[in-house]
mmCIF file of C-alpha atoms in Angstrom:
data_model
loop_
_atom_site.group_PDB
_atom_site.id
_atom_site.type_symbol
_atom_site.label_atom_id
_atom_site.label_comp_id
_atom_site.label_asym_id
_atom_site.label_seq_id
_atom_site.Cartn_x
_atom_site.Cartn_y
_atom_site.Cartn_z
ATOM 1 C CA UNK A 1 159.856 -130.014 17.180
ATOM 2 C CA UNK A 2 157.259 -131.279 20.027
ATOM 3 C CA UNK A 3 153.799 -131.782 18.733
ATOM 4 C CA UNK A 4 152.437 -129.606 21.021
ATOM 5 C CA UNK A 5 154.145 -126.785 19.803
ATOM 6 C CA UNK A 6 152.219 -127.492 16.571
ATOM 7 C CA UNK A 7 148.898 -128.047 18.292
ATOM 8 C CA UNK A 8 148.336 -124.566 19.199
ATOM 9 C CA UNK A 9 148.153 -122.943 16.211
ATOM 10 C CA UNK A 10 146.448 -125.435 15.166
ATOM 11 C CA UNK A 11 143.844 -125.048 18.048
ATOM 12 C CA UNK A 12 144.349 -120.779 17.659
ATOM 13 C CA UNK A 13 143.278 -121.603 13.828
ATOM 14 C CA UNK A 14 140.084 -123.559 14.542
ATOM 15 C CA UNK A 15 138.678 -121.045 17.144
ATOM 16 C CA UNK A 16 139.660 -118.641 14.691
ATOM 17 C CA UNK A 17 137.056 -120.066 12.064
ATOM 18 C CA UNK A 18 134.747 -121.263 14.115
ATOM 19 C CA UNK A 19 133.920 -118.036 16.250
ATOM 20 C CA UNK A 20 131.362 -116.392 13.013
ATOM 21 C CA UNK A 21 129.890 -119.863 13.166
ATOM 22 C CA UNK A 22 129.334 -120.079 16.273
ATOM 23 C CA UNK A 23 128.559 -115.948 16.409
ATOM 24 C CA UNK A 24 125.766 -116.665 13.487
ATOM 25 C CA UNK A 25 124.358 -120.139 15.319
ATOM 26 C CA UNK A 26 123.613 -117.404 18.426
ATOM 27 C CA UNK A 27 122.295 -114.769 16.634
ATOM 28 C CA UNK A 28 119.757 -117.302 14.538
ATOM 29 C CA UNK A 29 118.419 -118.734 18.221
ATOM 30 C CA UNK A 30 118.085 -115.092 19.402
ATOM 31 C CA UNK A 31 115.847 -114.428 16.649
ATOM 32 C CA UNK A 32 113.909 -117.887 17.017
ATOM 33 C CA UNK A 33 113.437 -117.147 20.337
ATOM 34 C CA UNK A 34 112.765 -113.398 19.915
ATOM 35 C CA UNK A 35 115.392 -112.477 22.561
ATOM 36 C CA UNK A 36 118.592 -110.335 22.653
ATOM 37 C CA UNK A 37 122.138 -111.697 23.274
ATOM 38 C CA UNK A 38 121.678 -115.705 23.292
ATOM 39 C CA UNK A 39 124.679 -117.323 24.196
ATOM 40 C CA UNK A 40 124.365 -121.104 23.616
ATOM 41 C CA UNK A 41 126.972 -123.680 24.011
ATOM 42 C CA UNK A 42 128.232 -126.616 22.419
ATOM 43 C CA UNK A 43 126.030 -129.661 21.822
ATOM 44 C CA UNK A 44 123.248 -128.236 23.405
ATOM 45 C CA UNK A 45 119.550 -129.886 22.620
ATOM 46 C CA UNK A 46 116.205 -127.834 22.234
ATOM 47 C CA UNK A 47 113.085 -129.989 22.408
ATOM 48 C CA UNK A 48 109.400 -128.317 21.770
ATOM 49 C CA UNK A 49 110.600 -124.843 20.919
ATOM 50 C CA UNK A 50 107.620 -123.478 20.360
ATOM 51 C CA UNK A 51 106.687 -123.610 24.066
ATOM 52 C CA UNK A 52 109.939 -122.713 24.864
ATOM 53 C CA UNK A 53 110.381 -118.643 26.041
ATOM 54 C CA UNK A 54 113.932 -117.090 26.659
ATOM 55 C CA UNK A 55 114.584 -113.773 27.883
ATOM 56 C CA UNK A 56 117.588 -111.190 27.274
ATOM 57 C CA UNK A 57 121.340 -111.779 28.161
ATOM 58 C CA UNK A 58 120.208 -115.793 28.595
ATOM 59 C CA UNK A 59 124.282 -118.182 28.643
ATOM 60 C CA UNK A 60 123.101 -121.493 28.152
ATOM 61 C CA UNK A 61 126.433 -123.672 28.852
ATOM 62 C CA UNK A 62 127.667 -126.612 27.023
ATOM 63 C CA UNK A 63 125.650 -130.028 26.824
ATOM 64 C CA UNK A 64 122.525 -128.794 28.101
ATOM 65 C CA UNK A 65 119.138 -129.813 27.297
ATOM 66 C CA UNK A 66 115.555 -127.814 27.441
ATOM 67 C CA UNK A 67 112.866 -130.600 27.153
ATOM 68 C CA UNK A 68 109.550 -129.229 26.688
ATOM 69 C CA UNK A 69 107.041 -132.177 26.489
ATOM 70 C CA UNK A 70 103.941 -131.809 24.458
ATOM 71 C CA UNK A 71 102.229 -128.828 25.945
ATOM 72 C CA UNK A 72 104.630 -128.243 28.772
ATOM 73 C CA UNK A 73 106.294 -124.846 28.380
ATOM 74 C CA UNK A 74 110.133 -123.366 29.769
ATOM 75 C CA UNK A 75 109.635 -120.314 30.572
ATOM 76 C CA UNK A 76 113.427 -118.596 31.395
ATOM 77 C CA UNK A 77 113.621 -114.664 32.239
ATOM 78 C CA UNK A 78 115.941 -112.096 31.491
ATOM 79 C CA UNK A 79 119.954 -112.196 33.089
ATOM 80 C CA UNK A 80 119.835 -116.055 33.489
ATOM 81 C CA UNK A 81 123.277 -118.198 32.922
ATOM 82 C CA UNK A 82 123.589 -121.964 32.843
ATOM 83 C CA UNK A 83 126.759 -123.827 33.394
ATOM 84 C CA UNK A 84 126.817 -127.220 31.597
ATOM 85 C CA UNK A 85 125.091 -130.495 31.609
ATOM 86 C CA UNK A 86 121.760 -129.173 32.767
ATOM 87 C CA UNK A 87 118.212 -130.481 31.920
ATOM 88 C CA UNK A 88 115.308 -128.827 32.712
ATOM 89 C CA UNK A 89 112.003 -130.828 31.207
ATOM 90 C CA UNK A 90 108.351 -129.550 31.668
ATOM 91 C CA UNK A 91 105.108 -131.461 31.149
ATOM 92 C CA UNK A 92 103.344 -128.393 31.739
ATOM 93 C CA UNK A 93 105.329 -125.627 33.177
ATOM 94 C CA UNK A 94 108.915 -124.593 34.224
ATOM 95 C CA UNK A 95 109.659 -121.528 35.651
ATOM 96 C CA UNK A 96 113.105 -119.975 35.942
ATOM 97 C CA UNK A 97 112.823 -115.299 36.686
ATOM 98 C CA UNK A 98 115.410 -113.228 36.495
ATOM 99 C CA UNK A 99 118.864 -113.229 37.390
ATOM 100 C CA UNK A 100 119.331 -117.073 38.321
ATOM 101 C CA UNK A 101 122.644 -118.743 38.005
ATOM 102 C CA UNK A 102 122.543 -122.274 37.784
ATOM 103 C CA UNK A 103 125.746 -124.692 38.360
ATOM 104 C CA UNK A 104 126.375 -127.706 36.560
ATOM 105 C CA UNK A 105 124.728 -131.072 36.452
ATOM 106 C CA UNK A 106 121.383 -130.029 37.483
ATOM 107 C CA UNK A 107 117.909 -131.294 36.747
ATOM 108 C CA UNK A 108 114.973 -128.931 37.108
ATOM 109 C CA UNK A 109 111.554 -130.960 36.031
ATOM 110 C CA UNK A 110 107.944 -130.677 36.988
ATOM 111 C CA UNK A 111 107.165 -134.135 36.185
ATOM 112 C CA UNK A 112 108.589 -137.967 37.856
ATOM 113 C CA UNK A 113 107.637 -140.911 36.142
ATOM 114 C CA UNK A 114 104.662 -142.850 37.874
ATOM 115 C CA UNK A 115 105.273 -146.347 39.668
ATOM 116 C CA UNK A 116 103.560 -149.130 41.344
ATOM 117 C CA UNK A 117 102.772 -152.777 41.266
ATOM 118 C CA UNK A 118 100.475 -152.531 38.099
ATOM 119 C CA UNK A 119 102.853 -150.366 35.999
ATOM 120 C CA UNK A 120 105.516 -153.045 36.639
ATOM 121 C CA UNK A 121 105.019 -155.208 33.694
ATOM 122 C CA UNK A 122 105.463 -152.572 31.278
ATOM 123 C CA UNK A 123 109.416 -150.476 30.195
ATOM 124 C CA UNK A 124 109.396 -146.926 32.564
ATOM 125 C CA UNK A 125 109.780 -144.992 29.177
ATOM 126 C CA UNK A 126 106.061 -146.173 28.493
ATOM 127 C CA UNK A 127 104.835 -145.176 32.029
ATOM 128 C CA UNK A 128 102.637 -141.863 32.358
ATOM 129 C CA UNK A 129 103.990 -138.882 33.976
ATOM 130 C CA UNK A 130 102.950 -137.846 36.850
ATOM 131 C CA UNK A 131 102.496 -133.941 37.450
ATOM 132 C CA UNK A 132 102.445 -132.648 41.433
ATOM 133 C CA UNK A 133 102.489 -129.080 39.811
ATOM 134 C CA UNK A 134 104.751 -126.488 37.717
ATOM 135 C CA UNK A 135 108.354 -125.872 39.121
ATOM 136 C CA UNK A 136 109.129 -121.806 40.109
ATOM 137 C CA UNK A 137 112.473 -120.511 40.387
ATOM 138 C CA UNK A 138 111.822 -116.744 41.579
ATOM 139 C CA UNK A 139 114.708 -114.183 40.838
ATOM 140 C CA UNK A 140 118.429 -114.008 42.348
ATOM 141 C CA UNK A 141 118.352 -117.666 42.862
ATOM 142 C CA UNK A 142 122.150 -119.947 42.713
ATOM 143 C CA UNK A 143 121.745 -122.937 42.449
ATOM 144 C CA UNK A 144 124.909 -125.630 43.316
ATOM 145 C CA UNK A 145 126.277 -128.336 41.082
ATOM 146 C CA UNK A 146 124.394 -131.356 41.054
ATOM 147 C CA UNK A 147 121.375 -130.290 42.159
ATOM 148 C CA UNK A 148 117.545 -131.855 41.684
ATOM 149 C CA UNK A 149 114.915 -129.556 42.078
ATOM 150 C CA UNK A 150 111.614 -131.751 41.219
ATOM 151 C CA UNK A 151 108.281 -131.717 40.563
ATOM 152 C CA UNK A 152 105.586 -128.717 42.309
ATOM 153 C CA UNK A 153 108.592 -126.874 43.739
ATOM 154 C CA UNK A 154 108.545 -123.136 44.292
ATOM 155 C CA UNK A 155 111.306 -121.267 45.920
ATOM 156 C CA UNK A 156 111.039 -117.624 46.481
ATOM 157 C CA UNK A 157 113.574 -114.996 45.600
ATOM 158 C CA UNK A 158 117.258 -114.410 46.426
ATOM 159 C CA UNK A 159 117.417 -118.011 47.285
ATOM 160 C CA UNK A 160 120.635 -120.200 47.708
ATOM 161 C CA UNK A 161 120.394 -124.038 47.080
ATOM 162 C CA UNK A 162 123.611 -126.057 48.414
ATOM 163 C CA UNK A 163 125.388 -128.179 46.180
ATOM 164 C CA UNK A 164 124.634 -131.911 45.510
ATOM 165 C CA UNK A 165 120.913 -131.051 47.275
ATOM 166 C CA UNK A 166 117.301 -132.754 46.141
ATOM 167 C CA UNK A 167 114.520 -130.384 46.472
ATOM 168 C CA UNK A 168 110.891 -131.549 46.640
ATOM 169 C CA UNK A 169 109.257 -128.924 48.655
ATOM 170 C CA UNK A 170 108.817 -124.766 48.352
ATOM 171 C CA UNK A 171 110.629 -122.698 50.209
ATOM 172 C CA UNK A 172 110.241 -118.564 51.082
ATOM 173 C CA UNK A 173 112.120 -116.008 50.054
ATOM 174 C CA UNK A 174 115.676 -114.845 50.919
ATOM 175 C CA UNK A 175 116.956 -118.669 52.257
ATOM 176 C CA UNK A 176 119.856 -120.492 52.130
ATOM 177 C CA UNK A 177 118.721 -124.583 51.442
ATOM 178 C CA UNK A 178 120.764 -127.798 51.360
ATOM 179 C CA UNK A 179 120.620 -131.951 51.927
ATOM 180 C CA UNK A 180 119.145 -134.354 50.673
ATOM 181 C CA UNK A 181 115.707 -133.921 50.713
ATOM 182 C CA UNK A 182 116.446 -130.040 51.099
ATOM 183 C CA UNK A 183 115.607 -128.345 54.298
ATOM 184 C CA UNK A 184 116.435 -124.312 55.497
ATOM 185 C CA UNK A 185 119.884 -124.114 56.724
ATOM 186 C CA UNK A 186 120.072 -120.311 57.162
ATOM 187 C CA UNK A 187 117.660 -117.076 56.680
ATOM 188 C CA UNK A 188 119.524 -114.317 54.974
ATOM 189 C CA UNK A 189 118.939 -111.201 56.283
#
C-alpha cells in the first residue's frame, strides 16, 4: 500500500480536529477586537493590540504580521482580506477603509528607519524612526503581490496598485499605479 494513500486520511483527520480550534481561536480575536466574522490565518503575529482596530468580515491570511509600535495605531475597516506574508507596522497611524484586497508579500508602514553619517556607528535596530506622516488606503483599493507602500502615503479610492510596485507618494482617486517608485499608468473611468 503507497504511503500516500495513508496520508490522506491522515491529513482528512487533522483538519477534522483542528477546524473547532481554529473556529474558537477566530471567534476569541473577534471578540478582542470587538468585530464580527474574523478570519485569521496560521502563524499570524499581533503586536500592540490595544491600538489595533478591525472591522467586520476582516480575512487576515497566513504569516502575517500587524505591528503597532508604541502609540502607533492600525486602523482596518469593514470587508478587508489579506493574502499572506503581509506586514503592516505603524508608529503612529495606518489606515486601511473598506473593501481593500491586499495580495501577498506586502509591506504597508508609516515609518523608515533614519540614516546618515552620525547614526553610522550605532546597529539600525537602535536608530530612531523617522515619521513623513500616517499611511491611507481609501476604499476599493487591490493591491499586487509584493508591493511597498511607505511612509505619508495616501491613495484615494477604487485604486489599483501593480504588482511588485514601491509607493512613496499619494495618489487621487479611481487610478491604476505601478513601477518602481509608483507613478499613474491609467485613470479609470
Amino acid at each position: 500500500m503507497s504511503i500516500f494513500r495513508l496520508e490522506r486520511p491522515f491529513i482528512l483527520f487533522l483538519k477534522v480536529l483542528f477546524y473547532p480550534i481554529a473556529k474558537i481561536r477566530n471567534m476569541y480575536y473577534s471578540i478582542g477586537f470587538s468585530c464580527r466574522n474574523l478570519i485569521l490565518g496560521k502563524n499570524v503575529s499581533i503586536s500592540g493590540s490595544r491600538n489595533i482596530k478591525i472591522g467586520n468580515r476582516v480575512i487576515i491570511g497566513n504569516q502575517n504580521w500587524l505591528d503597532a509600535i508604541g502609540d502607533g495605531q492600525i486602523i482596518i475597516g469593514d470587508d478587508v482580506s489579506f493574502s499572506q506574508n503581509v506586514h503592516i507596522a505603524a508608529c503612529k497611524l495606518v489606515t486601511i477603509k473598506d473593501g481593500c484586497l491586499i495580495g501577498s508579500d506586502v509591506l504597508i508602514t508609516d515609518h523608515n528607519h533614519s540614516f546618515g553619517r552620525s547614526l553610522n556607528v550605532c546597529v539600525p535596530k537602535l536608530r530612531p524612526l523617522v515619521v513623513k506622516g500616517p499611511t491611507i488606503l481609501g476604499e476599493n483599493i487591490w493591491v499586487g503581490d509584493n508591493v511597498k507602500i511607505l511612509t505619508g502615503v495616501s491613495l484615494g479610492n477604487n485604486v489599483v496598485v501593480a504588482a511588485n510596485s514601491v509607493v512613496i507618494s499619494s495618489f487621487p482617486s479611481d487610478v491604476i499605479i505601478g513601477g518602481i517608485p509608483a507613478r499613474i499608468i491609467k485613470e479609470i473611468t
